[in-house]
CSV table of C-alpha atoms and ligand atoms in Angstrom, one decimal:
chain,number,residue,atom,x,y,z
W,606,MET,CA,89.0,125.4,109.2
W,607,VAL,CA,87.5,123.5,106.4
W,608,THR,CA,83.8,121.6,107.3
W,609,ASP,CA,84.3,119.0,104.0
W,610,VAL,CA,84.0,115.2,104.6
W,611,LYS,CA,86.6,114.3,101.8
W,612,ALA,CA,89.3,116.8,103.1
W,613,VAL,CA,89.3,114.5,105.9
W,614,THR,CA,88.7,111.1,104.3
W,615,HIS,CA,91.1,111.4,101.9
W,616,VAL,CA,93.8,112.9,104.6
W,617,ARG,CA,97.3,111.0,103.6
W,618,ASN,CA,98.6,109.7,107.3
W,619,ILE,CA,101.1,107.3,105.3
W,620,ARG,CA,102.2,108.2,102.2
W,621,TYR,CA,104.7,106.3,100.1
W,622,ASP,CA,106.4,108.2,97.0
W,623,LYS,CA,107.7,105.7,94.6
W,624,ALA,CA,109.9,108.5,92.3
W,625,ALA,CA,112.1,109.7,95.5
W,626,GLU,CA,111.5,105.8,97.5
W,627,ALA,CA,110.4,108.2,100.0
W,628,LEU,CA,107.8,107.2,102.9
W,629,TYR,CA,105.9,109.8,104.9
W,630,ILE,CA,103.7,109.6,107.9
W,631,ILE,CA,101.5,112.8,109.1
W,632,ASP,CA,103.1,113.0,112.5
W,633,GLN,CA,100.4,112.1,115.1
W,634,SER,CA,101.6,113.3,117.8
W,635,LEU,CA,101.4,116.8,117.0
W,636,LEU,CA,98.0,117.2,116.1
W,637,PRO,CA,95.8,118.6,116.3
W,638,ASN,CA,98.1,122.1,116.8
W,639,GLU,CA,100.1,121.2,113.7
W,640,GLU,CA,99.4,118.7,110.7
W,641,ARG,CA,103.4,117.9,109.4
W,642,GLU,CA,104.9,115.1,107.4
W,643,ILE,CA,108.0,113.7,108.5
W,644,ARG,CA,110.3,110.9,106.5
W,645,LEU,CA,111.0,107.8,107.9
W,646,GLN,CA,113.9,106.1,106.8
W,647,THR,CA,115.4,104.5,109.2
W,648,LEU,CA,114.7,101.4,111.2
W,649,ALA,CA,115.1,103.3,114.5
W,650,GLU,CA,113.2,105.9,113.1
W,651,MET,CA,110.4,103.8,111.9
W,652,VAL,CA,110.6,101.7,115.6
W,653,GLU,CA,110.6,105.3,117.8
W,654,ALA,CA,107.9,106.5,115.2
W,655,ILE,CA,105.5,103.5,116.1
W,656,GLN,CA,106.2,103.4,119.9
W,657,THR,CA,105.5,107.2,120.1
W,658,LEU,CA,102.3,107.0,118.4
W,659,ARG,CA,103.5,109.4,115.7
W,660,VAL,CA,101.7,106.6,113.6
W,661,ARG,CA,99.0,104.8,115.3
W,662,GLY,CA,96.0,102.7,115.3
W,663,ALA,CA,96.1,99.4,114.7
W,664,PRO,CA,95.4,99.0,110.5
W,665,ALA,CA,97.5,102.0,109.8
W,666,ILE,CA,100.5,100.5,111.7
W,667,GLY,CA,100.1,97.4,109.8
W,668,ILE,CA,100.3,99.7,106.7
W,669,CYS,CA,103.0,102.0,107.4
W,670,ALA,CA,105.2,98.5,108.7
W,671,ALA,CA,104.7,96.8,105.2
W,672,TYR,CA,105.9,100.0,103.7
W,673,CYS,CA,108.6,100.6,106.1
W,674,LEU,CA,109.9,96.2,105.4
W,675,TYR,CA,109.5,97.3,101.6
W,676,LEU,CA,112.3,100.1,102.6
W,677,LEU,CA,114.6,98.0,104.5
W,678,ALA,CA,114.2,95.4,101.8
W,679,ARG,CA,115.5,97.7,99.4
W,680,SER,CA,119.0,98.4,101.9
W,681,ILE,CA,119.7,94.6,102.2
W,682,GLU,CA,122.7,94.1,99.9
W,683,THR,CA,123.4,90.2,99.3
W,684,ASP,CA,121.9,88.7,96.3
W,685,ASP,CA,122.3,85.4,98.5
W,686,PRO,CA,118.5,84.7,98.8
W,687,ALA,CA,118.9,82.8,102.1
W,688,ALA,CA,120.7,85.6,103.9
W,689,PHE,CA,118.0,88.1,102.5
W,690,LEU,CA,115.1,86.6,103.9
W,691,THR,CA,117.3,86.1,107.1
W,692,GLN,CA,118.0,89.8,107.3
W,693,LEU,CA,114.5,90.9,106.6
W,694,GLN,CA,113.3,88.8,109.2
W,695,GLU,CA,115.3,90.3,111.4
W,696,TYR,CA,114.0,93.7,110.7
W,697,SER,CA,110.7,92.3,111.0
W,698,ALA,CA,111.1,91.6,113.9
W,699,ARG,CA,112.2,94.8,115.3
W,700,LEU,CA,109.6,96.5,113.6
W,701,GLU,CA,106.8,93.5,115.3
W,702,ALA,CA,108.3,93.9,118.9
W,703,SER,CA,107.8,97.9,118.7
W,704,ARG,CA,104.0,97.2,119.7
W,705,PRO,CA,102.4,94.3,121.2
W,706,THR,CA,98.4,94.5,121.0
W,707,ALA,CA,97.5,95.2,117.5
W,708,VAL,CA,97.6,92.5,115.8
W,709,ASN,CA,97.3,93.9,112.4
W,710,LEU,CA,101.0,95.4,112.8
W,711,ALA,CA,102.1,91.4,113.0
W,712,TRP,CA,99.6,90.0,110.3
W,713,ALA,CA,101.0,92.9,107.9
W,714,LEU,CA,104.8,91.8,108.7
W,715,ARG,CA,103.4,88.1,107.9
W,716,GLU,CA,101.9,89.2,104.8
W,717,MET,CA,105.0,91.0,103.6
W,718,GLU,CA,107.5,88.2,104.9
W,719,LYS,CA,105.5,85.6,102.9
W,720,THR,CA,105.7,87.5,99.8
W,721,ALA,CA,109.6,87.8,100.0
W,722,ALA,CA,109.6,84.3,100.8
W,723,THR,CA,107.5,83.6,97.5
W,724,TYR,CA,109.7,85.7,95.2
W,725,ALA,CA,113.6,85.5,96.9
W,726,GLY,CA,115.0,83.3,94.1
W,727,ASN,CA,113.6,86.0,91.3
W,728,CYS,CA,116.0,88.8,90.2
W,729,ARG,CA,116.5,91.1,93.0
W,730,SER,CA,114.3,94.1,90.6
W,731,ALA,CA,111.7,91.6,91.3
W,732,LEU,CA,111.8,90.4,94.4
W,733,LEU,CA,111.8,94.2,95.6
W,734,ASP,CA,108.7,95.1,93.1
W,735,ALA,CA,106.4,92.3,94.6
W,736,LEU,CA,107.4,93.4,98.3
W,737,TYR,CA,106.1,97.0,96.7
W,738,GLN,CA,102.8,95.8,95.0
W,739,LYS,CA,102.3,93.9,98.4
W,740,ALA,CA,102.3,97.0,100.3
W,741,ILE,CA,100.5,98.6,98.4
W,742,SER,CA,97.8,95.8,98.3
W,743,ILE,CA,97.6,95.9,102.0
W,744,HIS,CA,97.0,99.8,101.8
W,745,ASP,CA,94.1,99.5,99.3
W,746,ASP,CA,92.7,97.1,100.4
W,747,ASP,CA,92.7,99.0,103.9
W,748,ILE,CA,90.7,101.1,102.2
W,749,ALA,CA,88.4,98.8,100.4
W,750,LYS,CA,87.2,97.5,103.9
W,751,CYS,CA,86.8,100.9,105.6
W,752,LEU,CA,84.6,101.3,103.4
W,753,ALA,CA,82.8,98.6,103.9
W,754,ILE,CA,83.0,98.0,107.3
W,755,SER,CA,81.3,102.0,108.0
W,756,GLU,CA,78.4,100.8,105.5
W,757,TYR,CA,77.1,98.0,107.7
W,758,GLY,CA,78.1,100.8,110.2
W,759,LEU,CA,75.8,102.6,109.3
W,760,SER,CA,73.1,100.3,108.7
W,761,LEU,CA,72.5,100.0,112.2
W,762,LEU,CA,72.0,103.8,113.1
W,763,LYS,CA,69.2,106.1,112.0
W,764,ASP,CA,68.3,109.6,111.6
W,765,GLY,CA,69.4,112.3,114.4
W,766,ASP,CA,71.0,109.3,117.1
W,767,GLY,CA,73.5,109.9,119.6
W,768,VAL,CA,76.4,107.2,119.3
W,769,LEU,CA,78.9,107.3,121.9
W,770,THR,CA,83.1,106.6,120.6
W,771,HIS,CA,86.1,105.8,122.8
W,772,CYS,CA,89.6,106.7,121.2
W,773,ASN,CA,90.3,107.1,117.9
W,774,ALA,CA,88.7,104.9,114.4
W,775,GLY,CA,89.2,107.4,111.7
W,776,PRO,CA,91.0,107.7,108.9
W,777,LEU,CA,94.1,108.7,110.8
W,778,ALA,CA,94.3,105.3,112.2
W,779,THR,CA,93.1,103.6,108.7
W,780,SER,CA,92.5,105.0,105.4
W,781,ARG,CA,90.2,106.8,104.2
W,782,TYR,CA,86.8,106.4,106.3
W,783,GLY,CA,87.7,104.1,109.3
W,784,THR,CA,86.1,101.5,111.0
W,785,ALA,CA,84.3,103.0,114.3
W,786,GLN,CA,84.5,106.6,112.7
W,787,GLY,CA,83.2,105.6,109.6
W,788,PRO,CA,79.8,105.5,109.8
W,789,PHE,CA,79.8,109.0,111.0
W,790,LEU,CA,81.0,110.7,108.0
W,791,LEU,CA,79.4,108.5,106.1
W,792,ALA,CA,76.5,109.9,107.4
W,793,ALA,CA,77.8,113.3,107.2
W,794,GLU,CA,78.6,113.0,103.2
W,795,ARG,CA,74.5,111.6,103.2
W,796,GLY,CA,73.1,114.8,104.8
W,797,MET,CA,72.1,112.3,107.9
W,798,ARG,CA,72.4,113.7,111.2
W,799,LEU,CA,74.3,111.7,114.1
W,800,ARG,CA,75.0,113.4,117.2
W,801,VAL,CA,78.9,111.7,118.3
W,802,PHE,CA,80.3,112.0,121.5
W,803,ALA,CA,84.0,111.5,121.8
W,804,ASP,CA,86.0,110.1,125.1
W,805,GLU,CA,88.8,112.2,125.1
W,806,THR,CA,90.7,109.0,126.0
W,807,ARG,CA,92.8,109.2,128.8
W,808,PRO,CA,96.1,109.3,129.0
W,809,LEU,CA,97.0,110.4,125.6
W,810,LEU,CA,94.0,112.2,124.1
W,811,GLN,CA,93.3,110.5,121.2
W,812,GLY,CA,89.7,111.1,121.2
W,813,ALA,CA,90.1,115.0,122.0
W,814,ARG,CA,93.3,115.7,119.5
W,815,LEU,CA,92.3,113.2,117.4
W,816,THR,CA,88.5,112.1,117.1
W,817,SER,CA,86.9,115.7,117.6
W,818,TYR,CA,89.8,117.2,115.6
W,819,GLU,CA,88.6,115.2,112.8
W,820,LEU,CA,85.1,114.8,113.1
W,821,HIS,CA,84.5,118.5,113.5
W,822,ARG,CA,86.5,119.0,110.0
W,823,ALA,CA,84.5,116.9,108.2
W,824,GLY,CA,81.5,118.8,110.1
W,825,VAL,CA,79.9,115.9,111.6
W,826,ASP,CA,77.6,117.5,115.6
W,827,VAL,CA,81.0,115.7,117.9
W,828,THR,CA,80.8,116.8,121.5
W,829,LEU,CA,83.8,115.4,123.8
W,830,ILE,CA,83.6,114.7,127.0
W,831,CYS,CA,86.0,113.2,129.5
W,832,ASP,CA,86.4,109.6,129.6
W,833,ASN,CA,84.3,109.7,133.1
W,834,MET,CA,81.4,111.6,132.0
W,835,ALA,CA,80.3,108.9,129.3
W,836,SER,CA,77.9,107.5,132.3
W,837,MET,CA,75.9,111.1,132.4
W,838,VAL,CA,75.3,111.1,128.7
W,839,MET,CA,74.7,107.6,128.8
W,840,LYS,CA,72.3,108.1,131.6
W,841,ASN,CA,70.4,111.6,130.1
W,842,GLY,CA,69.1,109.2,127.2
W,843,TRP,CA,71.6,111.0,124.6
W,844,ILE,CA,73.2,107.4,123.4
W,845,GLN,CA,71.4,105.2,121.6
W,846,ALA,CA,75.0,102.9,120.5
W,847,CYS,CA,78.3,102.9,121.0
W,848,PHE,CA,80.9,102.3,118.3
W,849,VAL,CA,84.6,101.1,119.0
W,850,GLY,CA,87.4,99.9,117.1
W,851,CYS,CA,89.8,97.2,117.9
W,852,ASP,CA,93.6,95.6,118.2
W,853,ARG,CA,93.0,92.8,118.8
W,854,ILE,CA,89.9,90.2,118.3
W,855,ALA,CA,90.2,86.8,120.1
W,856,ALA,CA,88.8,84.1,118.5
W,857,ASN,CA,85.8,83.8,121.1
W,858,GLY,CA,84.7,87.9,120.4
W,859,ASP,CA,87.0,88.9,123.7
W,860,THR,CA,88.4,92.1,122.0
W,861,ALA,CA,91.3,94.2,122.9
W,862,ASN,CA,90.7,98.0,122.1
W,863,LYS,CA,92.1,101.3,123.9
W,864,ILE,CA,92.3,101.3,127.6
W,865,GLY,CA,88.4,102.6,129.2
W,866,THR,CA,86.8,101.1,126.6
W,867,SER,CA,85.4,98.0,128.7
W,868,GLY,CA,84.0,100.4,131.1
W,869,VAL,CA,82.3,102.0,128.1
W,870,ALA,CA,81.0,98.8,127.3
W,871,ILE,CA,80.1,98.3,130.7
W,872,LEU,CA,77.9,101.3,131.1
W,873,ALA,CA,76.5,100.9,127.8
W,874,LYS,CA,75.3,96.8,129.3
W,875,HIS,CA,73.8,98.9,132.3
W,876,TYR,CA,71.9,101.4,130.2
W,877,GLY,CA,70.6,99.1,127.4
W,878,ILE,CA,72.2,100.7,125.1
W,879,PRO,CA,74.3,98.1,121.9
W,880,PHE,CA,77.8,98.4,122.2
W,881,TYR,CA,79.3,97.5,118.7
W,882,VAL,CA,83.1,96.9,117.4
W,883,LEU,CA,84.1,97.4,113.9
W,884,GLY,CA,87.4,96.5,112.7
W,885,PRO,CA,88.4,94.7,109.4
W,886,THR,CA,89.5,90.6,109.8
W,887,SER,CA,93.3,91.3,109.4
W,888,THR,CA,92.3,92.5,113.6
W,889,ILE,CA,90.9,89.0,114.0
W,890,ASP,CA,93.3,86.7,115.7
W,891,MET,CA,92.4,83.7,115.3
W,892,SER,CA,95.0,81.9,117.2
W,893,CYS,CA,94.2,84.1,120.3
W,894,PRO,CA,91.5,82.0,122.3
W,895,ASP,CA,90.3,84.3,124.0
W,896,GLY,CA,91.3,87.7,125.6
W,897,ALA,CA,93.3,86.4,128.5
W,898,HIS,CA,96.0,85.3,126.0
W,899,ILE,CA,96.3,89.4,124.2
W,900,PRO,CA,99.7,90.7,125.2
W,901,ILE,CA,98.6,94.5,126.8
W,902,GLU,CA,101.3,97.4,125.9
W,903,LEU,CA,102.0,98.4,129.6
W,904,ARG,CA,103.7,102.5,129.2
W,905,ASP,CA,105.3,105.3,130.7
W,906,PRO,CA,103.7,106.6,133.8
W,907,GLU,CA,105.3,110.1,132.9
W,908,GLU,CA,101.7,109.9,130.4
W,909,ILE,CA,99.7,110.1,133.2
W,910,LYS,CA,101.6,112.5,135.5
W,911,THR,CA,103.8,114.8,133.4
W,912,LEU,CA,102.9,114.7,129.9
W,913,TRP,CA,100.1,117.2,129.3
W,914,TYR,CA,101.3,119.3,131.9
W,915,GLU,CA,103.3,122.5,132.8
W,916,LYS,CA,104.4,121.4,136.0
W,917,PRO,CA,103.6,117.4,137.6
W,918,MET,CA,100.9,116.6,138.8
W,919,ALA,CA,101.7,113.7,141.0
W,920,LEU,CA,104.3,113.5,143.1
W,921,SER,CA,108.1,112.0,141.4
W,922,GLY,CA,107.7,108.5,143.5
W,923,VAL,CA,104.1,108.1,143.3
W,924,LYS,CA,103.3,104.9,141.5
W,925,CYS,CA,101.3,104.7,137.9
W,926,TYR,CA,99.7,101.5,136.1
W,927,ASN,CA,99.8,102.5,132.8
W,928,PRO,CA,98.3,99.7,130.7
W,929,SER,CA,97.5,101.1,126.9
W,930,PHE,CA,95.0,98.8,126.3
W,931,ASP,CA,92.2,96.7,127.7
W,932,VAL,CA,89.7,93.7,126.7
W,933,THR,CA,86.2,93.9,126.4
W,934,ASP,CA,84.5,90.6,127.0
W,935,HIS,CA,82.5,89.0,124.3
W,936,ASP,CA,79.3,88.7,126.6
W,937,LEU,CA,79.4,92.4,126.5
W,938,ILE,CA,79.5,93.1,122.7
W,939,ALA,CA,76.2,93.4,120.7
W,940,GLY,CA,78.1,93.0,117.3
W,941,ILE,CA,81.4,93.0,115.6
W,942,ILE,CA,81.1,94.3,112.4
W,943,THR,CA,84.0,93.5,109.6
W,944,GLU,CA,84.4,94.3,106.2
W,945,LYS,CA,82.4,91.4,105.3
W,946,GLY,CA,79.6,91.7,107.4
W,947,ILE,CA,78.4,91.6,111.1
W,948,CYS,CA,79.4,89.2,113.5
W,949,ARG,CA,76.7,88.3,116.3
W,950,ALA,CA,77.2,85.4,119.4
W,951,PRO,CA,78.1,82.9,119.0
W,952,TYR,CA,81.4,84.7,118.3
W,953,GLN,CA,83.2,81.2,118.6
W,954,LYS,CA,80.8,79.9,115.7
W,955,THR,CA,80.7,83.8,113.7
W,956,LEU,CA,84.0,84.8,113.2
W,957,ALA,CA,85.4,81.6,112.6
W,958,SER,CA,82.7,81.5,109.9
W,959,LEU,CA,84.6,84.4,108.0
W,960,PHE,CA,87.9,82.4,107.1
W,961,GLN,CA,86.2,79.2,105.7
P,637,LIG,O1,97.4,103.5,121.3
P,637,LIG,P1,96.6,103.4,119.7
P,637,LIG,O2,96.1,105.2,120.1
P,637,LIG,O3,97.5,102.8,118.7
P,637,LIG,O4,95.2,103.2,119.8
P,637,LIG,C1,94.4,102.7,119.1
P,637,LIG,C2,93.2,102.5,119.1
P,637,LIG,O5,92.6,101.5,120.3
P,637,LIG,C3,92.4,102.1,118.3
P,637,LIG,O6,91.0,102.5,118.6
P,637,LIG,C4,91.9,100.8,117.4
P,637,LIG,O7,94.1,101.3,117.3
P,637,LIG,C5,91.5,101.2,116.2
P,637,LIG,S1,92.3,102.3,115.3
P,637,LIG,C6,91.0,101.6,113.6
């Protein structure tokens, strides 16, 4: 077992091998027991990987989709620019439909489509090269954004603080430091001691399988708790702040993140603990007025009843409701931390100013 921050922050969760023109991801569905790379070649494999969370986390699915669209563009055979764009948009729509909540997926695909439209009149190799460079720049930009977010996040913490986090917003979900977990990794690099409490995050256990895995390997003091223990650790006085990631932030600051996040925010308010959302500006959807307009992904009930168990934990006829995300009301959020700085209420105004 490594206890080395760099080994964690430099994980190659999404890797494009240009010489071989091959896209690889770490299959996150196998973690923490196995770290295995898989190659994505066909549209069906790409969609399946996103839907089954082999690649997951809002920024990571955007980055992955950008490389996917570049690869798919390479397979389009026509020389007619209009026919090329039509086929590319069809592929893009199929990728976008794979998961509805995280806006980074749509954002990255739009960026790729805009590049394709700009270069469609050029020769094939120039067009493909522009798409490749765009995918690389989306990836590189995310690295820079994550570092900036992590610095701003860390500026809100002091040595010895306890921080609660929900789901996984670390290097596997992004690139390099991550968003909500980035401050913990930066702190570890700088010898600052934080005590992190990671919710296990039912039903897909991203907190247990991924967050505690990353933080433990990086040498961060991490304690794994079941989701229903958050109130207890807050009441004990062990938590000075909550840091969570995000999948879509509406114009008024309402924020979709992994199911259970809004409950953490409500608890934090009860105990007087500041609750912060950390994410890149690509997660802000100014065209979405409020949380009621954020599409929420519903997933297979078997994730609750059977997925992790040798035997089913409920009768097969029992109904299940399995939303993958929930929305935290903006008035529960103490600050939204982006690569451009920390936004405070009124979010309608402070979020809009990020895009002026
Ligand atoms: O369903 P997942 O695992 O993709 O959900 C991930 C989250 O909710 C993360 O908190 C969010 O995407 C932010 S990742 C930086």
